[in-house]
Amino acid sequence: MYLLALMFGILLLPEGKFFFSSTLTCYECIPDASGKCNETIQECPQSAQCASKRFVSYEGGLKVVDQNSKECVMVKDCGEYSINYGFSQSKVNTMCCPTALCNNELAPEPQYKPNGKQCYWCNGRTCTNTINCEENEDYCFSITGIQGQNVTTKGCVSKQSCTTRDPSWARGTPSPCCQGNLCNSAISSHIAGLVLLAPPLLYLLVTSY
Protein backbone atom coordinates (compact mmCIF):
# COMPACT_ATOMS: atom_id res chain seq x y z
CA MET A 1 0.00 0.00 0.00
CA TYR A 2 2.83 2.39 0.88
CA LEU A 3 4.57 1.53 -2.41
CA LEU A 4 1.40 2.32 -4.36
CA ALA A 5 1.08 5.68 -2.61
CA LEU A 6 4.73 6.49 -3.39
CA MET A 7 4.28 5.68 -7.07
CA PHE A 8 1.12 7.80 -7.21
CA GLY A 9 2.96 10.70 -5.60
CA ILE A 10 5.74 10.54 -8.20
CA LEU A 11 3.20 10.65 -11.02
CA LEU A 12 1.74 13.85 -9.56
CA LEU A 13 5.10 15.65 -9.49
CA PRO A 14 5.58 18.41 -12.12
CA GLU A 15 7.39 17.29 -15.26
CA GLY A 16 11.13 16.93 -14.65
CA LYS A 17 10.77 17.19 -10.85
CA PHE A 18 11.97 13.83 -9.59
CA PHE A 19 13.79 12.78 -6.46
CA PHE A 20 17.08 12.53 -8.30
CA SER A 21 18.58 15.46 -10.17
CA SER A 22 19.75 14.94 -13.76
CA THR A 23 22.45 17.61 -13.38
CA LEU A 24 25.99 17.25 -12.07
CA THR A 25 27.90 19.09 -9.40
CA CYS A 26 31.43 19.90 -10.50
CA TYR A 27 34.45 21.81 -9.29
CA GLU A 28 34.80 25.28 -10.79
CA CYS A 29 38.04 27.23 -10.85
CA ILE A 30 38.25 29.96 -13.50
CA PRO A 31 41.56 31.86 -13.30
CA ASP A 32 41.60 35.64 -13.24
CA ALA A 33 44.06 37.89 -15.08
CA SER A 34 46.82 36.94 -12.64
CA GLY A 35 46.24 33.22 -13.25
CA LYS A 36 44.84 32.56 -9.77
CA CYS A 37 41.41 31.14 -8.93
CA ASN A 38 39.31 30.09 -5.96
CA GLU A 39 37.90 26.59 -6.33
CA THR A 40 34.15 26.30 -5.73
CA ILE A 41 31.42 23.76 -6.46
CA GLN A 42 28.72 24.50 -9.02
CA GLU A 43 25.71 22.72 -10.48
CA CYS A 44 26.03 22.18 -14.21
CA PRO A 45 23.35 22.67 -16.87
CA GLN A 46 21.64 19.58 -18.22
CA SER A 47 23.74 17.49 -20.64
CA ALA A 48 26.95 19.10 -19.39
CA GLN A 49 29.89 17.25 -17.87
CA CYS A 50 32.62 18.13 -15.41
CA ALA A 51 35.92 19.11 -16.99
CA SER A 52 39.50 19.99 -16.22
CA LYS A 53 41.11 22.19 -18.87
CA ARG A 54 44.62 23.15 -19.79
CA PHE A 55 45.37 25.98 -22.22
CA VAL A 56 48.96 26.21 -23.50
CA SER A 57 50.36 28.74 -25.97
CA TYR A 58 53.81 28.98 -27.56
CA GLU A 59 55.46 31.81 -29.48
CA GLY A 60 58.83 31.37 -31.15
CA GLY A 61 59.28 28.02 -29.43
CA LEU A 62 58.82 29.52 -25.96
CA LYS A 63 55.86 28.74 -23.71
CA VAL A 64 54.08 32.02 -22.97
CA VAL A 65 50.83 30.73 -21.44
CA ASP A 66 50.12 27.62 -19.35
CA GLN A 67 46.76 27.90 -17.63
CA ASN A 68 44.61 25.35 -15.79
CA SER A 69 40.89 25.64 -15.09
CA LYS A 70 37.90 23.56 -13.96
CA GLU A 71 34.27 24.00 -14.97
CA CYS A 72 31.17 22.51 -16.61
CA VAL A 73 31.30 21.99 -20.38
CA MET A 74 29.07 20.52 -23.06
CA VAL A 75 30.16 17.12 -24.37
CA LYS A 76 30.84 18.55 -27.84
CA ASP A 77 33.64 20.67 -26.35
CA CYS A 78 35.54 17.76 -24.77
CA GLY A 79 38.90 16.67 -26.19
CA GLU A 80 41.87 18.57 -27.62
CA TYR A 81 41.67 21.68 -29.80
CA SER A 82 44.73 23.07 -31.54
CA ILE A 83 45.75 25.90 -33.88
CA ASN A 84 49.31 26.14 -35.26
CA TYR A 85 50.40 29.34 -37.05
CA GLY A 86 54.03 28.35 -37.60
CA PHE A 87 55.31 31.26 -35.51
CA SER A 88 52.96 30.38 -32.66
CA GLN A 89 50.76 27.53 -31.49
CA SER A 90 47.85 27.22 -29.07
CA LYS A 91 46.34 24.04 -27.64
CA VAL A 92 43.45 23.34 -25.27
CA ASN A 93 43.01 19.96 -23.60
CA THR A 94 39.49 19.59 -22.14
CA MET A 95 39.36 16.40 -20.07
CA CYS A 96 35.72 15.54 -19.31
CA CYS A 97 34.09 13.09 -16.91
CA PRO A 98 30.42 12.26 -16.20
CA THR A 99 30.23 11.84 -12.41
CA ALA A 100 29.85 14.30 -9.54
CA LEU A 101 33.01 16.22 -8.58
CA CYS A 102 35.11 13.99 -10.84
CA ASN A 103 37.20 16.91 -12.17
CA ASN A 104 39.38 17.07 -9.08
CA GLU A 105 42.61 16.47 -11.04
CA LEU A 106 44.38 18.92 -13.37
CA ALA A 107 44.33 18.17 -17.10
CA PRO A 108 47.65 17.01 -18.59
CA GLU A 109 49.52 19.18 -21.09
CA PRO A 110 48.46 18.48 -24.71
CA GLN A 111 50.81 16.35 -26.83
CA TYR A 112 53.03 17.75 -29.59
CA LYS A 113 54.15 14.80 -31.76
CA PRO A 114 54.22 15.41 -35.57
CA ASN A 115 51.45 13.56 -37.43
CA GLY A 116 52.99 13.58 -40.94
CA LYS A 117 50.74 16.32 -42.33
CA GLN A 118 52.05 19.65 -43.67
CA CYS A 119 50.40 23.03 -44.23
CA TYR A 120 51.54 26.45 -45.43
CA TRP A 121 51.98 29.31 -42.97
CA CYS A 122 52.68 33.03 -43.40
CA ASN A 123 55.83 34.89 -42.41
CA GLY A 124 55.62 38.59 -43.16
CA ARG A 125 54.35 39.01 -46.74
CA THR A 126 55.18 35.45 -47.76
CA CYS A 127 52.91 32.42 -47.28
CA THR A 128 55.16 29.82 -48.93
CA ASN A 129 56.64 28.44 -45.70
CA THR A 130 55.61 24.93 -44.66
CA ILE A 131 54.99 23.59 -41.17
CA ASN A 132 54.72 20.07 -39.77
CA CYS A 133 51.35 19.62 -38.10
CA GLU A 134 51.11 17.85 -34.75
CA GLU A 135 48.79 15.32 -33.09
CA ASN A 136 45.14 16.07 -33.99
CA GLU A 137 45.91 18.98 -36.35
CA ASP A 138 44.27 17.16 -39.27
CA TYR A 139 43.30 20.22 -41.32
CA CYS A 140 45.01 23.22 -42.93
CA PHE A 141 43.43 26.68 -42.77
CA SER A 142 43.65 30.06 -44.47
CA ILE A 143 42.04 33.18 -42.97
CA THR A 144 41.87 36.62 -44.58
CA GLY A 145 40.45 39.88 -43.30
CA ILE A 146 40.82 39.56 -39.52
CA GLN A 147 40.00 42.78 -37.64
CA GLY A 148 38.85 44.45 -40.87
CA GLN A 149 42.35 44.38 -42.39
CA ASN A 150 43.68 42.68 -45.51
CA VAL A 151 45.63 40.15 -43.47
CA THR A 152 46.15 36.49 -44.33
CA THR A 153 47.09 33.80 -41.84
CA LYS A 154 47.65 30.11 -42.59
CA GLY A 155 48.58 27.01 -40.62
CA CYS A 156 47.39 23.72 -39.11
CA VAL A 157 44.22 23.25 -37.09
CA SER A 158 42.32 20.45 -35.36
CA LYS A 159 39.13 19.00 -36.84
CA GLN A 160 37.12 20.04 -33.76
CA SER A 161 37.93 23.70 -34.37
CA CYS A 162 36.97 23.45 -38.04
CA THR A 163 33.65 21.71 -37.52
CA THR A 164 32.43 24.13 -34.85
CA ARG A 165 29.56 26.23 -36.16
CA ASP A 166 30.74 29.80 -36.81
CA PRO A 167 34.23 29.32 -35.31
CA SER A 168 35.31 32.50 -33.49
CA TRP A 169 38.95 32.14 -34.52
CA ALA A 170 37.97 32.22 -38.24
CA ARG A 171 36.47 35.72 -37.83
CA GLY A 172 33.77 35.23 -40.46
CA THR A 173 35.97 33.60 -43.12
CA PRO A 174 33.74 31.05 -44.91
CA SER A 175 35.08 27.47 -44.96
CA PRO A 176 38.58 28.36 -43.70
CA CYS A 177 39.67 24.70 -43.41
CA CYS A 178 40.71 22.05 -45.92
CA GLN A 179 42.04 18.48 -45.83
CA GLY A 180 45.16 17.21 -47.58
CA ASN A 181 48.82 18.16 -47.44
CA LEU A 182 49.53 21.80 -48.34
CA CYS A 183 45.89 22.32 -49.38
CA ASN A 184 45.79 25.90 -48.03
CA SER A 185 47.59 27.43 -51.05
CA ALA A 186 51.14 28.78 -51.22
CA ILE A 187 50.13 32.04 -52.95
CA SER A 188 51.60 35.08 -51.19
CA SER A 189 49.03 37.48 -49.81
CA HIS A 190 48.97 41.21 -50.54
CA ILE A 191 49.55 41.93 -46.87
CA ALA A 192 50.26 38.92 -44.71
CA GLY A 193 51.04 39.36 -41.06
CA LEU A 194 51.03 37.99 -37.57
CA VAL A 195 47.66 37.56 -35.92
CA LEU A 196 48.22 37.53 -32.19
CA LEU A 197 44.52 37.80 -31.38
CA ALA A 198 43.74 34.24 -32.42
CA PRO A 199 45.16 32.23 -29.46
CA PRO A 200 42.82 33.95 -26.98
CA LEU A 201 39.97 33.35 -29.44
CA LEU A 202 40.70 29.62 -29.40
CA TYR A 203 40.49 29.69 -25.61
CA LEU A 204 37.19 31.57 -25.72
CA LEU A 205 35.82 29.12 -28.28
CA VAL A 206 36.15 26.16 -25.96
CA THR A 207 35.31 27.90 -22.70
CA SER A 208 31.78 28.86 -23.65
CA TYR A 209 28.60 26.88 -23.91
Tab-separated table of C-alpha atoms in Angstrom:
chain	number	residue	atom	x	y	z
A	1	MET	CA	0.000	0.000	0.000
A	2	TYR	CA	2.833	2.388	0.878
A	3	LEU	CA	4.565	1.531	-2.407
A	4	LEU	CA	1.397	2.325	-4.358
A	5	ALA	CA	1.082	5.679	-2.613
A	6	LEU	CA	4.733	6.494	-3.392
A	7	MET	CA	4.284	5.676	-7.075
A	8	PHE	CA	1.117	7.795	-7.209
A	9	GLY	CA	2.963	10.697	-5.604
A	10	ILE	CA	5.740	10.535	-8.202
A	11	LEU	CA	3.200	10.653	-11.019
A	12	LEU	CA	1.737	13.850	-9.558
A	13	LEU	CA	5.104	15.655	-9.491
A	14	PRO	CA	5.581	18.406	-12.122
A	15	GLU	CA	7.391	17.291	-15.263
A	16	GLY	CA	11.128	16.935	-14.653
A	17	LYS	CA	10.771	17.195	-10.855
A	18	PHE	CA	11.968	13.834	-9.585
A	19	PHE	CA	13.787	12.778	-6.458
A	20	PHE	CA	17.079	12.529	-8.305
A	21	SER	CA	18.576	15.461	-10.173
A	22	SER	CA	19.751	14.937	-13.756
A	23	THR	CA	22.449	17.605	-13.375
A	24	LEU	CA	25.987	17.246	-12.073
A	25	THR	CA	27.900	19.087	-9.401
A	26	CYS	CA	31.433	19.905	-10.496
A	27	TYR	CA	34.454	21.812	-9.287
A	28	GLU	CA	34.803	25.277	-10.793
A	29	CYS	CA	38.040	27.232	-10.851
A	30	ILE	CA	38.252	29.963	-13.504
A	31	PRO	CA	41.564	31.860	-13.301
A	32	ASP	CA	41.598	35.645	-13.244
A	33	ALA	CA	44.062	37.888	-15.082
A	34	SER	CA	46.817	36.937	-12.643
A	35	GLY	CA	46.237	33.220	-13.247
A	36	LYS	CA	44.836	32.562	-9.769
A	37	CYS	CA	41.412	31.135	-8.931
A	38	ASN	CA	39.314	30.091	-5.956
A	39	GLU	CA	37.901	26.592	-6.329
A	40	THR	CA	34.154	26.298	-5.727
A	41	ILE	CA	31.421	23.762	-6.460
A	42	GLN	CA	28.716	24.502	-9.015
A	43	GLU	CA	25.707	22.725	-10.480
A	44	CYS	CA	26.026	22.182	-14.215
A	45	PRO	CA	23.350	22.673	-16.871
A	46	GLN	CA	21.641	19.580	-18.222
A	47	SER	CA	23.739	17.487	-20.643
A	48	ALA	CA	26.954	19.103	-19.391
A	49	GLN	CA	29.891	17.248	-17.869
A	50	CYS	CA	32.615	18.132	-15.413
A	51	ALA	CA	35.918	19.113	-16.994
A	52	SER	CA	39.499	19.987	-16.222
A	53	LYS	CA	41.113	22.194	-18.874
A	54	ARG	CA	44.623	23.150	-19.787
A	55	PHE	CA	45.371	25.983	-22.217
A	56	VAL	CA	48.955	26.210	-23.497
A	57	SER	CA	50.360	28.740	-25.969
A	58	TYR	CA	53.811	28.978	-27.559
A	59	GLU	CA	55.464	31.811	-29.479
A	60	GLY	CA	58.828	31.368	-31.153
A	61	GLY	CA	59.279	28.018	-29.434
A	62	LEU	CA	58.823	29.522	-25.963
A	63	LYS	CA	55.864	28.742	-23.713
A	64	VAL	CA	54.076	32.023	-22.975
A	65	VAL	CA	50.827	30.730	-21.444
A	66	ASP	CA	50.117	27.624	-19.351
A	67	GLN	CA	46.758	27.898	-17.633
A	68	ASN	CA	44.608	25.350	-15.789
A	69	SER	CA	40.891	25.643	-15.088
A	70	LYS	CA	37.902	23.559	-13.961
A	71	GLU	CA	34.275	24.001	-14.969
A	72	CYS	CA	31.175	22.508	-16.612
A	73	VAL	CA	31.298	21.990	-20.376
A	74	MET	CA	29.070	20.518	-23.056
A	75	VAL	CA	30.160	17.123	-24.371
A	76	LYS	CA	30.843	18.546	-27.845
A	77	ASP	CA	33.644	20.674	-26.355
A	78	CYS	CA	35.536	17.764	-24.773
A	79	GLY	CA	38.895	16.667	-26.191
A	80	GLU	CA	41.868	18.569	-27.620
A	81	TYR	CA	41.674	21.675	-29.799
A	82	SER	CA	44.733	23.074	-31.539
A	83	ILE	CA	45.754	25.902	-33.876
A	84	ASN	CA	49.305	26.145	-35.258
A	85	TYR	CA	50.403	29.337	-37.055
A	86	GLY	CA	54.031	28.351	-37.597
A	87	PHE	CA	55.315	31.257	-35.513
A	88	SER	CA	52.961	30.381	-32.655
A	89	GLN	CA	50.757	27.534	-31.492
A	90	SER	CA	47.849	27.222	-29.067
A	91	LYS	CA	46.336	24.039	-27.635
A	92	VAL	CA	43.452	23.341	-25.266
A	93	ASN	CA	43.008	19.960	-23.596
A	94	THR	CA	39.495	19.590	-22.142
A	95	MET	CA	39.362	16.399	-20.065
A	96	CYS	CA	35.720	15.545	-19.315
A	97	CYS	CA	34.094	13.091	-16.906
A	98	PRO	CA	30.420	12.262	-16.200
A	99	THR	CA	30.230	11.840	-12.413
A	100	ALA	CA	29.848	14.300	-9.535
A	101	LEU	CA	33.015	16.215	-8.576
A	102	CYS	CA	35.114	13.991	-10.845
A	103	ASN	CA	37.195	16.911	-12.171
A	104	ASN	CA	39.381	17.066	-9.078
A	105	GLU	CA	42.612	16.470	-11.041
A	106	LEU	CA	44.378	18.922	-13.369
A	107	ALA	CA	44.326	18.168	-17.096
A	108	PRO	CA	47.651	17.013	-18.588
A	109	GLU	CA	49.516	19.178	-21.090
A	110	PRO	CA	48.457	18.476	-24.706
A	111	GLN	CA	50.810	16.353	-26.829
A	112	TYR	CA	53.026	17.752	-29.592
A	113	LYS	CA	54.146	14.803	-31.763
A	114	PRO	CA	54.217	15.414	-35.570
A	115	ASN	CA	51.451	13.562	-37.434
A	116	GLY	CA	52.993	13.577	-40.936
A	117	LYS	CA	50.739	16.320	-42.326
A	118	GLN	CA	52.048	19.648	-43.669
A	119	CYS	CA	50.400	23.027	-44.233
A	120	TYR	CA	51.541	26.448	-45.431
A	121	TRP	CA	51.983	29.312	-42.973
A	122	CYS	CA	52.676	33.031	-43.401
A	123	ASN	CA	55.826	34.891	-42.406
A	124	GLY	CA	55.618	38.587	-43.157
A	125	ARG	CA	54.348	39.007	-46.745
A	126	THR	CA	55.180	35.446	-47.760
A	127	CYS	CA	52.913	32.425	-47.278
A	128	THR	CA	55.161	29.824	-48.926
A	129	ASN	CA	56.639	28.442	-45.700
A	130	THR	CA	55.605	24.926	-44.659
A	131	ILE	CA	54.987	23.591	-41.171
A	132	ASN	CA	54.724	20.074	-39.771
A	133	CYS	CA	51.345	19.618	-38.102
A	134	GLU	CA	51.107	17.854	-34.745
A	135	GLU	CA	48.791	15.325	-33.086
A	136	ASN	CA	45.135	16.073	-33.989
A	137	GLU	CA	45.909	18.984	-36.346
A	138	ASP	CA	44.265	17.161	-39.273
A	139	TYR	CA	43.300	20.221	-41.320
A	140	CYS	CA	45.007	23.224	-42.925
A	141	PHE	CA	43.426	26.684	-42.765
A	142	SER	CA	43.647	30.060	-44.469
A	143	ILE	CA	42.041	33.179	-42.967
A	144	THR	CA	41.873	36.622	-44.584
A	145	GLY	CA	40.454	39.882	-43.302
A	146	ILE	CA	40.819	39.562	-39.524
A	147	GLN	CA	39.997	42.779	-37.644
A	148	GLY	CA	38.846	44.447	-40.871
A	149	GLN	CA	42.346	44.378	-42.387
A	150	ASN	CA	43.680	42.679	-45.515
A	151	VAL	CA	45.635	40.149	-43.467
A	152	THR	CA	46.148	36.487	-44.334
A	153	THR	CA	47.088	33.797	-41.839
A	154	LYS	CA	47.647	30.110	-42.588
A	155	GLY	CA	48.585	27.009	-40.619
A	156	CYS	CA	47.388	23.720	-39.109
A	157	VAL	CA	44.215	23.254	-37.089
A	158	SER	CA	42.324	20.447	-35.364
A	159	LYS	CA	39.130	19.004	-36.839
A	160	GLN	CA	37.121	20.035	-33.757
A	161	SER	CA	37.934	23.699	-34.369
A	162	CYS	CA	36.973	23.449	-38.044
A	163	THR	CA	33.649	21.707	-37.521
A	164	THR	CA	32.431	24.126	-34.847
A	165	ARG	CA	29.557	26.234	-36.158
A	166	ASP	CA	30.739	29.803	-36.813
A	167	PRO	CA	34.233	29.322	-35.307
A	168	SER	CA	35.308	32.497	-33.485
A	169	TRP	CA	38.953	32.141	-34.522
A	170	ALA	CA	37.967	32.218	-38.240
A	171	ARG	CA	36.474	35.724	-37.830
A	172	GLY	CA	33.768	35.229	-40.460
A	173	THR	CA	35.970	33.602	-43.123
A	174	PRO	CA	33.742	31.048	-44.913
A	175	SER	CA	35.077	27.468	-44.959
A	176	PRO	CA	38.581	28.360	-43.697
A	177	CYS	CA	39.667	24.696	-43.406
A	178	CYS	CA	40.712	22.046	-45.922
A	179	GLN	CA	42.044	18.484	-45.834
A	180	GLY	CA	45.156	17.207	-47.579
A	181	ASN	CA	48.824	18.157	-47.437
A	182	LEU	CA	49.529	21.801	-48.340
A	183	CYS	CA	45.894	22.323	-49.380
A	184	ASN	CA	45.793	25.899	-48.029
A	185	SER	CA	47.593	27.426	-51.051
A	186	ALA	CA	51.139	28.784	-51.216
A	187	ILE	CA	50.133	32.037	-52.947
A	188	SER	CA	51.597	35.075	-51.188
A	189	SER	CA	49.033	37.481	-49.808
A	190	HIS	CA	48.973	41.211	-50.544
A	191	ILE	CA	49.550	41.933	-46.867
A	192	ALA	CA	50.263	38.918	-44.705
A	193	GLY	CA	51.040	39.362	-41.061
A	194	LEU	CA	51.030	37.989	-37.566
A	195	VAL	CA	47.661	37.556	-35.923
A	196	LEU	CA	48.219	37.532	-32.188
A	197	LEU	CA	44.515	37.800	-31.381
A	198	ALA	CA	43.744	34.237	-32.424
A	199	PRO	CA	45.162	32.226	-29.461
A	200	PRO	CA	42.819	33.950	-26.983
A	201	LEU	CA	39.971	33.352	-29.436
A	202	LEU	CA	40.701	29.622	-29.401
A	203	TYR	CA	40.495	29.686	-25.607
A	204	LEU	CA	37.185	31.568	-25.723
A	205	LEU	CA	35.818	29.120	-28.276
A	206	VAL	CA	36.153	26.159	-25.957
A	207	THR	CA	35.306	27.896	-22.701
A	208	SER	CA	31.777	28.864	-23.650
A	209	TYR	CA	28.604	26.877	-23.908
